[in-house]
Short mmCIF file of C-alpha atoms in Angstrom, two decimals:
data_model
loop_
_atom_site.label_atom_id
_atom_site.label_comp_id
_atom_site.label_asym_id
_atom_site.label_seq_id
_atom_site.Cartn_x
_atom_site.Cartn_y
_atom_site.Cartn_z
CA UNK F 133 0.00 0.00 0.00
CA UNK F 134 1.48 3.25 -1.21
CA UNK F 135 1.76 6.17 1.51
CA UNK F 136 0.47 9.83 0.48
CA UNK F 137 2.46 12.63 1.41
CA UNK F 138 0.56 15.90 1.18
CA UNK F 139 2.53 19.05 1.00
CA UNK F 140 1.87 22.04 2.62
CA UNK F 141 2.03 25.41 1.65
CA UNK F 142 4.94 27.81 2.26
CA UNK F 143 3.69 30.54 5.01
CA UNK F 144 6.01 33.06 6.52
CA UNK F 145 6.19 32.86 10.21
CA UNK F 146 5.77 35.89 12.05
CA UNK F 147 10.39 35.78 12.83
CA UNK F 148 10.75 36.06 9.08
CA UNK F 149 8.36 38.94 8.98
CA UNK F 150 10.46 41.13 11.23
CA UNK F 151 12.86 42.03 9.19
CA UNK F 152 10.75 43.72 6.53
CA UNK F 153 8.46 45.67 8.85
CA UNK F 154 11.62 47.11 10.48
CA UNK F 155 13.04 48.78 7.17
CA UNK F 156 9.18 49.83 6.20
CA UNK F 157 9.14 51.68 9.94
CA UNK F 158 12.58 53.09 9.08
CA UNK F 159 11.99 54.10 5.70
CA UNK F 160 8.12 55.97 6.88
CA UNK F 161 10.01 57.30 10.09
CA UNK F 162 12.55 58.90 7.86
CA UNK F 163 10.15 60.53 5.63
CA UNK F 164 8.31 61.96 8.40
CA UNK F 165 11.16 63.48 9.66
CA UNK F 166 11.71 64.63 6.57
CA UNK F 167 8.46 66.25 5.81
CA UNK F 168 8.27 67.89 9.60
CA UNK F 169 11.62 69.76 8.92
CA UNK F 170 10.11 70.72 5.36
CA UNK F 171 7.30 72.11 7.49
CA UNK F 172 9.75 73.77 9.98
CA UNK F 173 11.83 75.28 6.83
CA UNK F 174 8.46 76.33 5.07
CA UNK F 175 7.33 78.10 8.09
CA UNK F 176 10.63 79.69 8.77
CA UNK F 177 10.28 81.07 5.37
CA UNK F 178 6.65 82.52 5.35
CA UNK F 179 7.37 83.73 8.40
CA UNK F 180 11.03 85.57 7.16
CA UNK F 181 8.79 86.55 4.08
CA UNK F 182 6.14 88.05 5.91
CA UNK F 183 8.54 90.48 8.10
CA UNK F 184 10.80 91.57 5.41
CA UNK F 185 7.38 92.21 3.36
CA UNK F 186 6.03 94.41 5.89
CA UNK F 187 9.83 96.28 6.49
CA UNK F 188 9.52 97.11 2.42
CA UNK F 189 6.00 97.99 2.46
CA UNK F 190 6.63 100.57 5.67
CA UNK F 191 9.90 101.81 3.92
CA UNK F 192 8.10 102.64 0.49
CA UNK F 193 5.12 104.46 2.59
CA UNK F 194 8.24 106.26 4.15
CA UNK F 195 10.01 106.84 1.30
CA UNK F 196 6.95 108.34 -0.59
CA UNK F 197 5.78 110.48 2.44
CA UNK F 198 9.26 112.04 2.39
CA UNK F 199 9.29 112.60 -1.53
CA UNK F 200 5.83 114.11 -1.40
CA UNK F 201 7.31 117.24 1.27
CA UNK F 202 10.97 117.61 -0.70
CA UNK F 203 10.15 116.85 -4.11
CA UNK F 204 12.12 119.77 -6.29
CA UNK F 205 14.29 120.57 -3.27
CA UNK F 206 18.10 119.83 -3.58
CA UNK F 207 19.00 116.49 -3.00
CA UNK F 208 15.43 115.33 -3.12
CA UNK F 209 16.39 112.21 -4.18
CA UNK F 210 18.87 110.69 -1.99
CA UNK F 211 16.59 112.91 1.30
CA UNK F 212 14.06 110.14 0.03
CA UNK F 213 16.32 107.08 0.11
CA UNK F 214 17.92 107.96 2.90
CA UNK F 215 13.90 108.07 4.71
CA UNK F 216 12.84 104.87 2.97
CA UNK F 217 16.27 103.16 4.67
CA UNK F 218 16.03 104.02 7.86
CA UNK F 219 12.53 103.19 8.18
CA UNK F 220 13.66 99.81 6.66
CA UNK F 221 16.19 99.75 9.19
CA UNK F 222 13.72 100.82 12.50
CA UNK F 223 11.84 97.99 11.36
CA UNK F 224 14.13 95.31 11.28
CA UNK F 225 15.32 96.34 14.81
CA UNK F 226 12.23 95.66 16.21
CA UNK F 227 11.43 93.13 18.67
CA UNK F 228 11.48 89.84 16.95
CA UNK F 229 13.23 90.84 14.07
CA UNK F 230 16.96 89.51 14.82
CA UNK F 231 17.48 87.15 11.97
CA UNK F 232 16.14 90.31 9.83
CA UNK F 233 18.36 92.92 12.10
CA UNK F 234 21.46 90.30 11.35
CA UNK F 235 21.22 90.52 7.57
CA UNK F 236 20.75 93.91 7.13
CA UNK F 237 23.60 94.24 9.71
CA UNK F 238 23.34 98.01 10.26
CA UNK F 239 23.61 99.12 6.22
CA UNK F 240 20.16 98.85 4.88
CA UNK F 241 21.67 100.73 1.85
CA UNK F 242 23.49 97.21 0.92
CA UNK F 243 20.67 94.96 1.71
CA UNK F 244 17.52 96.95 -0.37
CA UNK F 245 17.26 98.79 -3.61
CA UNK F 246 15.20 102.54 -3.55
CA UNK F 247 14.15 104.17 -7.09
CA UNK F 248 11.96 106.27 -8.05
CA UNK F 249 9.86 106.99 -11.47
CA UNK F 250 7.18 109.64 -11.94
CA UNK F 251 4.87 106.72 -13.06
CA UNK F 252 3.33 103.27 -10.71
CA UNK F 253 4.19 101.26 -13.63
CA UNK F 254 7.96 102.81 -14.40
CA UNK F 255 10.22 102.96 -15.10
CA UNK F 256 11.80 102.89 -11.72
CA UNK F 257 15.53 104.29 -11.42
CA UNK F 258 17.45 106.41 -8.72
CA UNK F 259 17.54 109.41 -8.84
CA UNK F 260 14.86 109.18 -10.92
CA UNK F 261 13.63 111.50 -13.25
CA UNK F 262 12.75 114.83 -11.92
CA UNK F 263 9.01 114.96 -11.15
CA UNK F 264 9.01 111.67 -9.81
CA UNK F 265 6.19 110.42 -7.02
CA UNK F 266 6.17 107.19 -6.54
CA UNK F 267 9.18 105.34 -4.19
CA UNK F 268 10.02 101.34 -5.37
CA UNK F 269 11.87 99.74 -2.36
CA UNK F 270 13.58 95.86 -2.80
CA UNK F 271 15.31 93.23 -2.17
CA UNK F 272 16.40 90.82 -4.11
CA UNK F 273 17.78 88.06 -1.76
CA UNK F 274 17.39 87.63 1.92
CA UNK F 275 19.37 84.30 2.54
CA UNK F 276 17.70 82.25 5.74
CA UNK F 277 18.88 79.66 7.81
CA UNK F 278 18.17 76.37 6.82
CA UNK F 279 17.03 72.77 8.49
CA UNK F 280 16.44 69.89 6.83
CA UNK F 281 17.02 72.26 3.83
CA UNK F 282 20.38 72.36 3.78
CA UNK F 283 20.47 68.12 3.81
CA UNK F 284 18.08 68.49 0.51
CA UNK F 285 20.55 71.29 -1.33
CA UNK F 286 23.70 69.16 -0.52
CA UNK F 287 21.33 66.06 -2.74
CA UNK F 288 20.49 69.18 -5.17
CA UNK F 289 16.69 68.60 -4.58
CA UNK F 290 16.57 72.39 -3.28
CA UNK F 291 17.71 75.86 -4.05
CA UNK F 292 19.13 78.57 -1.73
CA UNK F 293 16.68 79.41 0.94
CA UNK F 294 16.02 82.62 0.42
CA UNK F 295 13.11 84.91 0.20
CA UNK F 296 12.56 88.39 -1.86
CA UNK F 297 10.18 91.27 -1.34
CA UNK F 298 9.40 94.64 -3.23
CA UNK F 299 7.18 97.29 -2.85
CA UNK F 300 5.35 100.47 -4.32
CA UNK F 301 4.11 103.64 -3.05
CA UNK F 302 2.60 106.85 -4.10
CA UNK F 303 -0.05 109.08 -4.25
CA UNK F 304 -3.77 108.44 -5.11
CA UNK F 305 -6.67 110.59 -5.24
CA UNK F 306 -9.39 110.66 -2.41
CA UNK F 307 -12.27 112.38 -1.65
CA UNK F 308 -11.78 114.86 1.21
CA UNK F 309 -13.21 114.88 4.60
CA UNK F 310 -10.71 117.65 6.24
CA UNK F 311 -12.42 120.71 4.46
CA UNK F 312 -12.33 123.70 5.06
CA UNK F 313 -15.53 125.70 5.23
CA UNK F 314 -14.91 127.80 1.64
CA UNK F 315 -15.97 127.78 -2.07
CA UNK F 316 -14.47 128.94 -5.05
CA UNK F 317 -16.73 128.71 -8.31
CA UNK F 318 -14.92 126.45 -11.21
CA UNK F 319 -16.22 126.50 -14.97
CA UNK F 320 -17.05 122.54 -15.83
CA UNK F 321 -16.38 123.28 -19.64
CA UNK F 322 -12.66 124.52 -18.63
CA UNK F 323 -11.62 121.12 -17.15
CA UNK F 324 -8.44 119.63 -19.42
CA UNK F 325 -5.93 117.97 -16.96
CA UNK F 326 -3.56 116.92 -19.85
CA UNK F 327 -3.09 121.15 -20.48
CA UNK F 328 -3.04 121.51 -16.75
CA UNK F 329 -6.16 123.58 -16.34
CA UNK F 330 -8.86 122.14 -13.83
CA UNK F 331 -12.10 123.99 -13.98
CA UNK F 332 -10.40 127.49 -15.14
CA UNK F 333 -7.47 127.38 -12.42
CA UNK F 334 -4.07 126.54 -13.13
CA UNK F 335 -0.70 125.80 -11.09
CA UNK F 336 0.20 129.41 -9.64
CA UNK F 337 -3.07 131.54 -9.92
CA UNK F 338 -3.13 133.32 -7.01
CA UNK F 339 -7.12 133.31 -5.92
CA UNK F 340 -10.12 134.83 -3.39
CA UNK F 341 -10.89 132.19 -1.47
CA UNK F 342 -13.32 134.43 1.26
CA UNK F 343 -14.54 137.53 0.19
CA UNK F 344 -13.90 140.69 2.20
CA UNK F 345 -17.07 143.28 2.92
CA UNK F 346 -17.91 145.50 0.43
CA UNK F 347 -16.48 143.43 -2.48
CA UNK F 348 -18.51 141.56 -4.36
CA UNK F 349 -19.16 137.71 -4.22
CA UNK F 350 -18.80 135.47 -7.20
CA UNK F 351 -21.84 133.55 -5.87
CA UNK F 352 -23.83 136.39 -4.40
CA UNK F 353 -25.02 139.63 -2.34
CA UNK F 354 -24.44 138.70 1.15
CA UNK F 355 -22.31 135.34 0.83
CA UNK F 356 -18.88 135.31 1.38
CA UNK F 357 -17.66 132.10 -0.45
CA UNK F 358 -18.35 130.12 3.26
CA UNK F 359 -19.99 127.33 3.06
CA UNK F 360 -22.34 125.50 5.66
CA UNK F 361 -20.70 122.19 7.49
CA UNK F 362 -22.15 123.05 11.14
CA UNK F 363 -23.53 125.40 13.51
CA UNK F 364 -22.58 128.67 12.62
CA UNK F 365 -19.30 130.65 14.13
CA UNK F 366 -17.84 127.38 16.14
CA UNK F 367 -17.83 125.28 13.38
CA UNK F 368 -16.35 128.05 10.79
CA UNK F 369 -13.30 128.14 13.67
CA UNK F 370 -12.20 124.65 14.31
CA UNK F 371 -13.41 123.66 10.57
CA UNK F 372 -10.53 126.84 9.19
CA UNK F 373 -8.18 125.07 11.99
CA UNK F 374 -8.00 121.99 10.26
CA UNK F 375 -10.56 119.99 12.31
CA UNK F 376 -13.61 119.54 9.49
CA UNK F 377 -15.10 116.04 9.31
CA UNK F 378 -17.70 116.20 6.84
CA UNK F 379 -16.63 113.82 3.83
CA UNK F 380 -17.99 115.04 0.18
CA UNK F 381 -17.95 113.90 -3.24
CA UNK F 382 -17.70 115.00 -6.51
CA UNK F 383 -21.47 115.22 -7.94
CA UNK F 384 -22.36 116.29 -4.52
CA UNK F 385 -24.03 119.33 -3.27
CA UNK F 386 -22.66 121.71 -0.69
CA UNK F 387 -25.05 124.61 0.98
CA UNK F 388 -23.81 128.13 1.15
CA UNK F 389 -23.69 129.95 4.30
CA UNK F 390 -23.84 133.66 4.20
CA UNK F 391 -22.59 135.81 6.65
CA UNK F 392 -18.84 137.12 6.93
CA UNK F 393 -17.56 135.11 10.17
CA UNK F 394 -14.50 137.45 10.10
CA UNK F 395 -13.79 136.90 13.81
CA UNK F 396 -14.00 132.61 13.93
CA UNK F 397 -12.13 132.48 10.45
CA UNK F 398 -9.54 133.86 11.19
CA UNK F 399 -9.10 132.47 14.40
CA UNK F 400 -9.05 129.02 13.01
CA UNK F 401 -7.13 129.97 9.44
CA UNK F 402 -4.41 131.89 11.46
CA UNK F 403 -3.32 128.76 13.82
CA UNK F 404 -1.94 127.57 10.52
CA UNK F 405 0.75 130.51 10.72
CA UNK F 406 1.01 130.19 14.60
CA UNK F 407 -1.28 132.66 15.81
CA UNK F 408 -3.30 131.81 18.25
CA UNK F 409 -6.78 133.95 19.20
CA UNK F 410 -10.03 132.70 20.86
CA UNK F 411 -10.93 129.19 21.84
CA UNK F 412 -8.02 127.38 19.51
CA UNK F 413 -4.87 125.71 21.08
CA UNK F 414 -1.01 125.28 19.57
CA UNK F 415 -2.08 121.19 20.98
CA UNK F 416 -4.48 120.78 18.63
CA UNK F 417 -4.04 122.84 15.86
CA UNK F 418 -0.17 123.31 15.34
CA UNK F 419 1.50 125.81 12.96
CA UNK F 420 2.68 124.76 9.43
CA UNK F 421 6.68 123.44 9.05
CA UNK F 422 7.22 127.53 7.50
CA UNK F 423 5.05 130.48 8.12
CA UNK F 424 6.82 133.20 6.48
CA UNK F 425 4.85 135.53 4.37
CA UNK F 426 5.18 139.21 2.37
CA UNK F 427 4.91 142.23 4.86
CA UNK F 428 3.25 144.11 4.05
CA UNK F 429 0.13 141.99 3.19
CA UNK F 430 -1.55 141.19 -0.17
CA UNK F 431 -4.84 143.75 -0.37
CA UNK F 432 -7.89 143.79 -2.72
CA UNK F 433 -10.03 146.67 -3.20
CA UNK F 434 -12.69 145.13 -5.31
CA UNK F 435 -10.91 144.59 -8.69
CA UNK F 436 -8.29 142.22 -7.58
CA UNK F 437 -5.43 141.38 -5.20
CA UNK F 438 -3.12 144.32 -5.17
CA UNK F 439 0.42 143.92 -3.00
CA UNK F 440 2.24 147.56 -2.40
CA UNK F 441 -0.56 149.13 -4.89
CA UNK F 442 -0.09 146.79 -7.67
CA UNK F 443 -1.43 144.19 -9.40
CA UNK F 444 -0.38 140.74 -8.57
CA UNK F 445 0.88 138.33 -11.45
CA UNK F 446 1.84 134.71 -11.82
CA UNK F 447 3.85 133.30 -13.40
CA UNK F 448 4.36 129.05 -13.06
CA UNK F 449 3.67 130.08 -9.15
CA UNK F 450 5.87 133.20 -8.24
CA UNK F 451 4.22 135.86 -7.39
CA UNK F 452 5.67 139.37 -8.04
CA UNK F 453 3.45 142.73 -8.23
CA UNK F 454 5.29 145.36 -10.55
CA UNK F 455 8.69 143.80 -9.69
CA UNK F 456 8.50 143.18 -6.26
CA UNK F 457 8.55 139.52 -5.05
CA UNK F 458 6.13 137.66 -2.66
CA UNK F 459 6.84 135.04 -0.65
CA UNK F 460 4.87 132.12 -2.69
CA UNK F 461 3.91 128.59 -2.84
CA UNK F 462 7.46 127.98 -4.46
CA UNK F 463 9.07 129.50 -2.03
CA UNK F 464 7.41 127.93 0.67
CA UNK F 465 7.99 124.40 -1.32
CA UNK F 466 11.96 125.54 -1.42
CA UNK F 467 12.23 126.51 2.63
CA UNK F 468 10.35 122.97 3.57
CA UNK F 469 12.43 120.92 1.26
CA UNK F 470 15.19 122.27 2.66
CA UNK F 471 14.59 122.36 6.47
CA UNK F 472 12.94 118.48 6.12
CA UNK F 473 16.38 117.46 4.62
CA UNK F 474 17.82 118.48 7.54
CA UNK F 475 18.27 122.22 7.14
CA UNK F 476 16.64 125.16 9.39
CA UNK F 477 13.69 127.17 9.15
CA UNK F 478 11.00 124.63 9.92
CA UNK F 479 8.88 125.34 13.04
CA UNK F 480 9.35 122.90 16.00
CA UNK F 481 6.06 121.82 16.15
CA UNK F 482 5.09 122.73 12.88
CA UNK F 483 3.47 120.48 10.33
CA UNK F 484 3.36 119.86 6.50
CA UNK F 485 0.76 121.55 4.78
CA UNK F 486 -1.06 122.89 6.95
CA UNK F 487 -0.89 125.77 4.87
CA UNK F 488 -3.10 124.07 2.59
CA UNK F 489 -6.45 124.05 2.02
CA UNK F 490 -8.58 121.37 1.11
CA UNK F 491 -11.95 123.65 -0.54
CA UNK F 492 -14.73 122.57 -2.73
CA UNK F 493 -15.20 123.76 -6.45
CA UNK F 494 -18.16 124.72 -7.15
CA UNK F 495 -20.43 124.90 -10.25
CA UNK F 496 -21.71 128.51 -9.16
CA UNK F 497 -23.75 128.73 -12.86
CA UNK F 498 -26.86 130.77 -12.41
CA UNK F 499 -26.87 131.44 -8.49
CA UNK F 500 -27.08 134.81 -7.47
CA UNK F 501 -28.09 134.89 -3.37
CA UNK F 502 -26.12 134.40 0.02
CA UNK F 503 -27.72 130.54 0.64
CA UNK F 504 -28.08 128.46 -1.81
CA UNK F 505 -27.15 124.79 -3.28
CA UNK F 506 -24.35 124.45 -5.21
CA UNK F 507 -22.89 121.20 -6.99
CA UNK F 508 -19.45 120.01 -6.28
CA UNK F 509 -16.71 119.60 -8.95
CA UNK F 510 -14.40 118.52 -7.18
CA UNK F 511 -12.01 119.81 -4.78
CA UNK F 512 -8.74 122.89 -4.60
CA UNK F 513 -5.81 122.23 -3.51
CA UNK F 514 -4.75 126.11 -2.22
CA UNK F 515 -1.84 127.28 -0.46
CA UNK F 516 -2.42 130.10 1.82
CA UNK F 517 0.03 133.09 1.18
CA UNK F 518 -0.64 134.87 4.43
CA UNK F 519 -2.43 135.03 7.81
CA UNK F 520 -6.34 136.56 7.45
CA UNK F 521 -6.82 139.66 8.69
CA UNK F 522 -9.31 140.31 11.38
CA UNK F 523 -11.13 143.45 10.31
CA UNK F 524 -14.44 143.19 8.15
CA UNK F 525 -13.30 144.98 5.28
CA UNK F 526 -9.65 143.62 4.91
CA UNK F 527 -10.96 139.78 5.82
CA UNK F 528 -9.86 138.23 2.34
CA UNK F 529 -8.34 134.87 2.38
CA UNK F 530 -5.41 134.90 -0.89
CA UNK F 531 -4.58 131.09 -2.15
CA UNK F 532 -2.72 129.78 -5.14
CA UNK F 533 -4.10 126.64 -6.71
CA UNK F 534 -2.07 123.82 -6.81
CA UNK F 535 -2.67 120.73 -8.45
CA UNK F 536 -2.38 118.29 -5.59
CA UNK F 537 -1.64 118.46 -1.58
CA UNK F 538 -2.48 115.73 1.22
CA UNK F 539 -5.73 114.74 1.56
CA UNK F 540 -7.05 112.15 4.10
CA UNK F 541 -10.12 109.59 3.80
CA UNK F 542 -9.62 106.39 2.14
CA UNK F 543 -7.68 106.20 -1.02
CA UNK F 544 -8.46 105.38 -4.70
CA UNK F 545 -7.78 102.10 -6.50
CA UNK F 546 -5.97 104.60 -9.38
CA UNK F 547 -2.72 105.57 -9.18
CA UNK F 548 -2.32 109.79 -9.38
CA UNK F 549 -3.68 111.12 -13.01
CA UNK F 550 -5.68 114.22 -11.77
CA UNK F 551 -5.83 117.68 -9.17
CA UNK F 552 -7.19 117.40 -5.88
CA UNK F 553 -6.20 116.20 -2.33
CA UNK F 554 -4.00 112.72 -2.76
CA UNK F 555 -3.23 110.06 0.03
CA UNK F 556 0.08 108.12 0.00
CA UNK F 557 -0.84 104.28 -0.58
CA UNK F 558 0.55 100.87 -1.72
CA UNK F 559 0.29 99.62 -5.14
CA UNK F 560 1.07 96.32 -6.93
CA UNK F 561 4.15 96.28 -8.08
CA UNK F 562 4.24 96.15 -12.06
CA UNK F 563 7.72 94.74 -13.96
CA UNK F 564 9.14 96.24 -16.53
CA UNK F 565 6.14 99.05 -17.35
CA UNK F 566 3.61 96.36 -18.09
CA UNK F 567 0.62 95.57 -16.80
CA UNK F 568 1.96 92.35 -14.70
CA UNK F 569 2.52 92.14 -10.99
CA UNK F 570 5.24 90.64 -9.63
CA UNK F 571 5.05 87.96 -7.40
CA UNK F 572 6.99 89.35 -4.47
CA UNK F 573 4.73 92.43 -4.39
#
């Protein structure tokens, strides 16, 4: 009888499995140590990025600021770098900010790039070109410490670690809330920006901007060119200090308010040059950087402003009257540019434009009383050539338009193509002139 020999299968035994689970723990160990120091690397990156974004950011606000109160001063250019780098320098000496503080080490002039162009999209160069507004701040290449990293650069599976940043800032336009309580009446059929006339003003033209007693009112027997953003004689006061709050826009309508006001007017108006009458404090309402003026004063007897009995001209914004000069918006621009940039002159507590007035223009077609509605067509930009006198008949306010000053309120999403209060703001950052961001923007 033959004996049957069945053969089992070949199974593994738990011993021989050992082995192979061992390496697979290895191996999934390894790559999770590999993927957490990815993670630490990653973060340590977004978080480097993040803090040298917001140093470049600050620093092109900075730089902008600056070039906005010395631009056509000597040495505007490198005043403007100079504020852009230190800011970028403040900022990486803050708390937290040591790996940051340790590249830079001290010369933020080697470690970012300022330029300037007269355009957001370029293109961007320092000095720049002369009439240039907007501030482009850089860097190309902040090198980090690396983790795991520098294991996966020795196997060339990585790059550098390194992160970039670059920013842009300049001036956009903004509808004003810091008015002051006057009017001046535009023409809406002499608007043409490109030819540099807004509503019939241009750069330099010396102006009325409150009407004295016993001359006559563009808009009207018994108005004064005031306009109506409160109760009466208090808010005329703090509103010609610099304290309005009413927010208009263009296509708006804005109510008269007749009446002279001679005494609140000029108590508010005047703080801008330092003098201080009635209920109005130096605290709260501080003087302008320079309040120089002509002595004696600008005058107008009805048929126009008159300084030492003659006419006054303008010409590109200086002011002369048969020969003689006045002090002017240009030489105003010339004494802050130079005491910002480190020269003297500028008031201790004084601050920038506040000889500036932010006013409404007005389309002033067919109204002929002292209250009445009147459309908005936008908003002056007027520098103030002297304090306001507080008698009745000699209570004119003198300005010379200019094109743009600080405004306040929130900005525009268009870079600056038009007159009118501007706020400094961020922009994208576009390459090359063309409509693409970059990526480190």
């Amino acid at each position: 009888m033959m004996n049957l020999r069945i053969q089992r299968p070949f199974t593994s035994t738990p011993r021989r499995q050992e082995g192979s689970v061992s390496v697979l723990m290895v191996i999934a160990l390894a790559a999770m140590a590999m993927m957490a120091a990815l993670a630490l690397d990653g973060g340590h990156m977004l978080l480097n990025k993040t803090r040298l974004q917001n140093a470049v950011d600050a620093a092109a606000l900075s730089g902008a600021k600056t070039l906005s109160q010395v631009a056509g001063g000597i040495n505007s250019a490198s005043t403007t770098k100079t504020a852009a780098l230190n800011t970028l320098l403040q900022n990486a000496n803050a708390t937290g900010n040591n790996e940051l503080a340790t590249a830079v080490g001290g010369n933020a002039g080697a470690f970012a790039v300022v330029e300037l162009a007269s355009s957001v999209y370029g293109p961007f160069s320092y000095p720049g070109p002369t009439d240039a507004k907007y501030v482009r701040v850089s860097v190309a290449s902040y090198g980090l410490t690396g983790f795991f990293w520098n294991f996966a650069q020795a196997l060339g599976a990585l790059g550098n670690k390194a992160v970039a940043a670059i920013a842009t800032a300049g001036p956009s336009p903004t509808s004003p809330c810091d008015l002051a309580p006057l009017m001046v009446c535009g023409n809406p059929t002499q608007y043409n920006p490109a030819a540099g006339m807004f509503w019939g003003f241009q750069f330099g033209d010396l102006n009325v901007l409150k009407t004295a007693a016993g001359n006559q009112s563009p808009i009207g027997p018994g108005n004064f060119q005031l306009l109506d953003f409160g109760t009466g004689g208090n808010s005329v006061r703090e509103e010609m200090a610099g304290g309005g709050k009413v927010c208009r826009n263009v296509g708006d309508s804005v109510a008269t308010e007749p009446g002279n006001k001679v005494g609140p007017a000029s108590q508010g108006l005047n703080t801008r040059f330092g003098i201080y009458n009635g209920p109005v404090s130096a605290s709260d309402y501080p003087p302008d950087l320079v309040t120089t003026s002509s002595n004696p004063a600008i005058t107008d007897d009805g048929t126009g402003p008159k300084y030492q009995g003659q006419p006054v001209t303008s010409n590109n914004g200086t002011l002369t009257a048969g020969g003689n000069p006045i002090l002017d918006y240009n030489d105003w621009r010339a004494s802050v540019a130079a005491c910002v940039a480190g020269g003297s002159g500028c008031q201790s507590n004084g601050v920038f434009e506040r000889r500036m007035l932010k006013i409404v223009v007005g389309n002033c077609a067919g109204k002929n009383n002292g209250s009445t509605s009147i459309p908005v067509l936008g908003f002056g930009c007027y520098f103030v050539v002297q304090p306001m006198d507080g008698g009745g008949g000699e209570a004119e306010i003198f300005g010379q338009f200019v094109k743009e000053c600080e405004g306040d309120n929130v900005a525009g999403p268009s870079p600056s193509t038009d007159s009118g209060p501007q706020i400094i703001q961020l922009y994208k950052t576009y390459l090359n002139g063309s409509g693409t961001p970059s990526t480190d923007s």
